[in-house]
């Protein structure tokens, strides 16, 4: 069983790197990240994303060696990264709330660089789902052309 499909597991082990948010079931896709407790103002900094920089090849090599040994946890340890270019990733070894932000072509948050951070594009009200436009990242053609990514 993929433990990342269990909302109770997710809520207890995902690192809380974005204040005033919580993970809930999403109408967009699986789980999503929602504004909680008080509104987020346009222009607000939600978080700064950190991690290690790896080449895509090195990341894939690590995943191919480790993932078979942890099948139930594969998607917990190998799901969160940001493309910094076509061949470089900023990876985090543990999932954070960032990985529960779903895609939208009309997002309410955006990635900004140097440092990599999330900024609110408009006011976000309590119970609104936080969304980002995945197409704004330097995604490789293999990701964009994957039939499972038709929503992009």
PDB file of C-alpha atoms in Angstrom, residues 21-114:
ATOM      1  CA  UNK A  21      -2.340  25.852   5.621  1.00  0.00           C
ATOM      2  CA  UNK A  22      -3.623  22.320   5.944  1.00  0.00           C
ATOM      3  CA  UNK A  23      -3.863  19.263   3.709  1.00  0.00           C
ATOM      4  CA  UNK A  24      -7.355  18.158   2.701  1.00  0.00           C
ATOM      5  CA  UNK A  25      -9.110  16.185  -0.003  1.00  0.00           C
ATOM      6  CA  UNK A  26      -9.105  18.229  -3.201  1.00  0.00           C
ATOM      7  CA  UNK A  27     -11.624  18.454  -6.010  1.00  0.00           C
ATOM      8  CA  UNK A  28      -8.696  19.151  -8.348  1.00  0.00           C
ATOM      9  CA  UNK A  29      -6.593  16.080  -7.601  1.00  0.00           C
ATOM     10  CA  UNK A  30      -6.240  13.746  -4.623  1.00  0.00           C
ATOM     11  CA  UNK A  31      -5.087  15.903  -1.739  1.00  0.00           C
ATOM     12  CA  UNK A  32      -4.506  19.638  -1.858  1.00  0.00           C
ATOM     13  CA  UNK A  33      -3.160  22.423   0.322  1.00  0.00           C
ATOM     14  CA  UNK A  34      -5.743  24.866   1.676  1.00  0.00           C
ATOM     15  CA  UNK A  35      -5.630  28.218   3.422  1.00  0.00           C
ATOM     16  CA  UNK A  36      -6.511  27.747   7.088  1.00  0.00           C
ATOM     17  CA  UNK A  37      -7.391  30.081   9.997  1.00  0.00           C
ATOM     18  CA  UNK A  38      -6.816  33.481   8.342  1.00  0.00           C
ATOM     19  CA  UNK A  39      -6.624  34.973   4.839  1.00  0.00           C
ATOM     20  CA  UNK A  40      -3.316  35.316   2.979  1.00  0.00           C
ATOM     21  CA  UNK A  41      -2.702  38.730   1.449  1.00  0.00           C
ATOM     22  CA  UNK A  42      -1.537  39.283  -2.119  1.00  0.00           C
ATOM     23  CA  UNK A  43       2.267  39.498  -2.221  1.00  0.00           C
ATOM     24  CA  UNK A  44       2.762  37.501   0.979  1.00  0.00           C
ATOM     25  CA  UNK A  45       5.743  35.179   1.256  1.00  0.00           C
ATOM     26  CA  UNK A  46       4.431  31.690   1.996  1.00  0.00           C
ATOM     27  CA  UNK A  47       7.771  29.890   2.282  1.00  0.00           C
ATOM     28  CA  UNK A  48      11.330  29.585   1.034  1.00  0.00           C
ATOM     29  CA  UNK A  49      12.115  26.193  -0.504  1.00  0.00           C
ATOM     30  CA  UNK A  50      15.439  24.572   0.248  1.00  0.00           C
ATOM     31  CA  UNK A  51      17.028  21.220  -0.483  1.00  0.00           C
ATOM     32  CA  UNK A  52      19.956  19.702  -2.297  1.00  0.00           C
ATOM     33  CA  UNK A  53      20.850  20.318  -5.921  1.00  0.00           C
ATOM     34  CA  UNK A  54      21.218  17.100  -7.941  1.00  0.00           C
ATOM     35  CA  UNK A  55      21.332  16.306 -11.618  1.00  0.00           C
ATOM     36  CA  UNK A  56      18.242  14.565 -12.938  1.00  0.00           C
ATOM     37  CA  UNK A  57      20.405  11.512 -13.756  1.00  0.00           C
ATOM     38  CA  UNK A  58      21.750  11.293 -10.186  1.00  0.00           C
ATOM     39  CA  UNK A  59      18.245  11.647  -8.733  1.00  0.00           C
ATOM     40  CA  UNK A  60      16.923   8.900 -11.035  1.00  0.00           C
ATOM     41  CA  UNK A  61      19.873   6.671 -10.110  1.00  0.00           C
ATOM     42  CA  UNK A  62      19.181   7.105  -6.393  1.00  0.00           C
ATOM     43  CA  UNK A  63      15.480   6.420  -6.882  1.00  0.00           C
ATOM     44  CA  UNK A  64      16.121   3.261  -8.888  1.00  0.00           C
ATOM     45  CA  UNK A  65      18.411   1.908  -6.143  1.00  0.00           C
ATOM     46  CA  UNK A  66      16.354   2.903  -3.102  1.00  0.00           C
ATOM     47  CA  UNK A  67      12.690   2.843  -4.143  1.00  0.00           C
ATOM     48  CA  UNK A  68      12.444  -0.956  -4.574  1.00  0.00           C
ATOM     49  CA  UNK A  69      13.557  -1.372  -0.950  1.00  0.00           C
ATOM     50  CA  UNK A  70      10.790   0.920   0.363  1.00  0.00           C
ATOM     51  CA  UNK A  71       7.765   0.287  -1.890  1.00  0.00           C
ATOM     52  CA  UNK A  72       5.131   1.601   0.542  1.00  0.00           C
ATOM     53  CA  UNK A  73       7.129   4.781   1.130  1.00  0.00           C
ATOM     54  CA  UNK A  74       8.550   5.375  -2.366  1.00  0.00           C
ATOM     55  CA  UNK A  75       6.224   8.308  -3.048  1.00  0.00           C
ATOM     56  CA  UNK A  76       7.026   9.819   0.328  1.00  0.00           C
ATOM     57  CA  UNK A  77      10.766   9.976  -0.299  1.00  0.00           C
ATOM     58  CA  UNK A  78      10.811  10.468  -4.074  1.00  0.00           C
ATOM     59  CA  UNK A  79       8.143  12.993  -4.913  1.00  0.00           C
ATOM     60  CA  UNK A  80       9.296  16.465  -4.008  1.00  0.00           C
ATOM     61  CA  UNK A  81      11.608  18.498  -6.165  1.00  0.00           C
ATOM     62  CA  UNK A  82      11.791  21.599  -8.313  1.00  0.00           C
ATOM     63  CA  UNK A  83      13.409  21.760 -11.728  1.00  0.00           C
ATOM     64  CA  UNK A  84      16.072  24.449 -11.773  1.00  0.00           C
ATOM     65  CA  UNK A  85      16.791  23.764 -15.423  1.00  0.00           C
ATOM     66  CA  UNK A  86      16.364  20.834 -17.784  1.00  0.00           C
ATOM     67  CA  UNK A  87      19.062  18.817 -15.979  1.00  0.00           C
ATOM     68  CA  UNK A  88      19.101  20.111 -12.383  1.00  0.00           C
ATOM     69  CA  UNK A  89      16.734  19.534  -9.500  1.00  0.00           C
ATOM     70  CA  UNK A  90      16.340  21.041  -6.070  1.00  0.00           C
ATOM     71  CA  UNK A  91      15.277  17.982  -4.058  1.00  0.00           C
ATOM     72  CA  UNK A  92      14.007  17.561  -0.545  1.00  0.00           C
ATOM     73  CA  UNK A  93      14.487  14.198   1.173  1.00  0.00           C
ATOM     74  CA  UNK A  94      11.165  14.400   3.038  1.00  0.00           C
ATOM     75  CA  UNK A  95       7.810  15.612   1.817  1.00  0.00           C
ATOM     76  CA  UNK A  96       6.658  19.062   2.795  1.00  0.00           C
ATOM     77  CA  UNK A  97       3.318  20.781   2.364  1.00  0.00           C
ATOM     78  CA  UNK A  98       4.673  22.177  -0.906  1.00  0.00           C
ATOM     79  CA  UNK A  99       4.137  18.809  -2.613  1.00  0.00           C
ATOM     80  CA  UNK A 100       0.374  19.094  -2.037  1.00  0.00           C
ATOM     81  CA  UNK A 101      -0.054  22.252  -4.089  1.00  0.00           C
ATOM     82  CA  UNK A 102      -2.055  21.328  -7.174  1.00  0.00           C
ATOM     83  CA  UNK A 103      -1.747  22.734 -10.697  1.00  0.00           C
ATOM     84  CA  UNK A 104      -3.986  25.442 -12.131  1.00  0.00           C
ATOM     85  CA  UNK A 105      -3.738  27.624 -15.210  1.00  0.00           C
ATOM     86  CA  UNK A 106      -5.153  30.403 -13.023  1.00  0.00           C
ATOM     87  CA  UNK A 107      -2.991  29.960  -9.917  1.00  0.00           C
ATOM     88  CA  UNK A 108      -3.136  31.986  -6.729  1.00  0.00           C
ATOM     89  CA  UNK A 109       0.551  31.469  -5.855  1.00  0.00           C
ATOM     90  CA  UNK A 110       3.785  31.427  -7.873  1.00  0.00           C
ATOM     91  CA  UNK A 111       7.390  30.360  -7.575  1.00  0.00           C
ATOM     92  CA  UNK A 112       9.975  33.129  -7.530  1.00  0.00           C
ATOM     93  CA  UNK A 113      13.700  32.457  -7.772  1.00  0.00           C
ATOM     94  CA  UNK A 114      16.909  33.474  -5.971  1.00  0.00           C
TER      95      UNK A 114
END
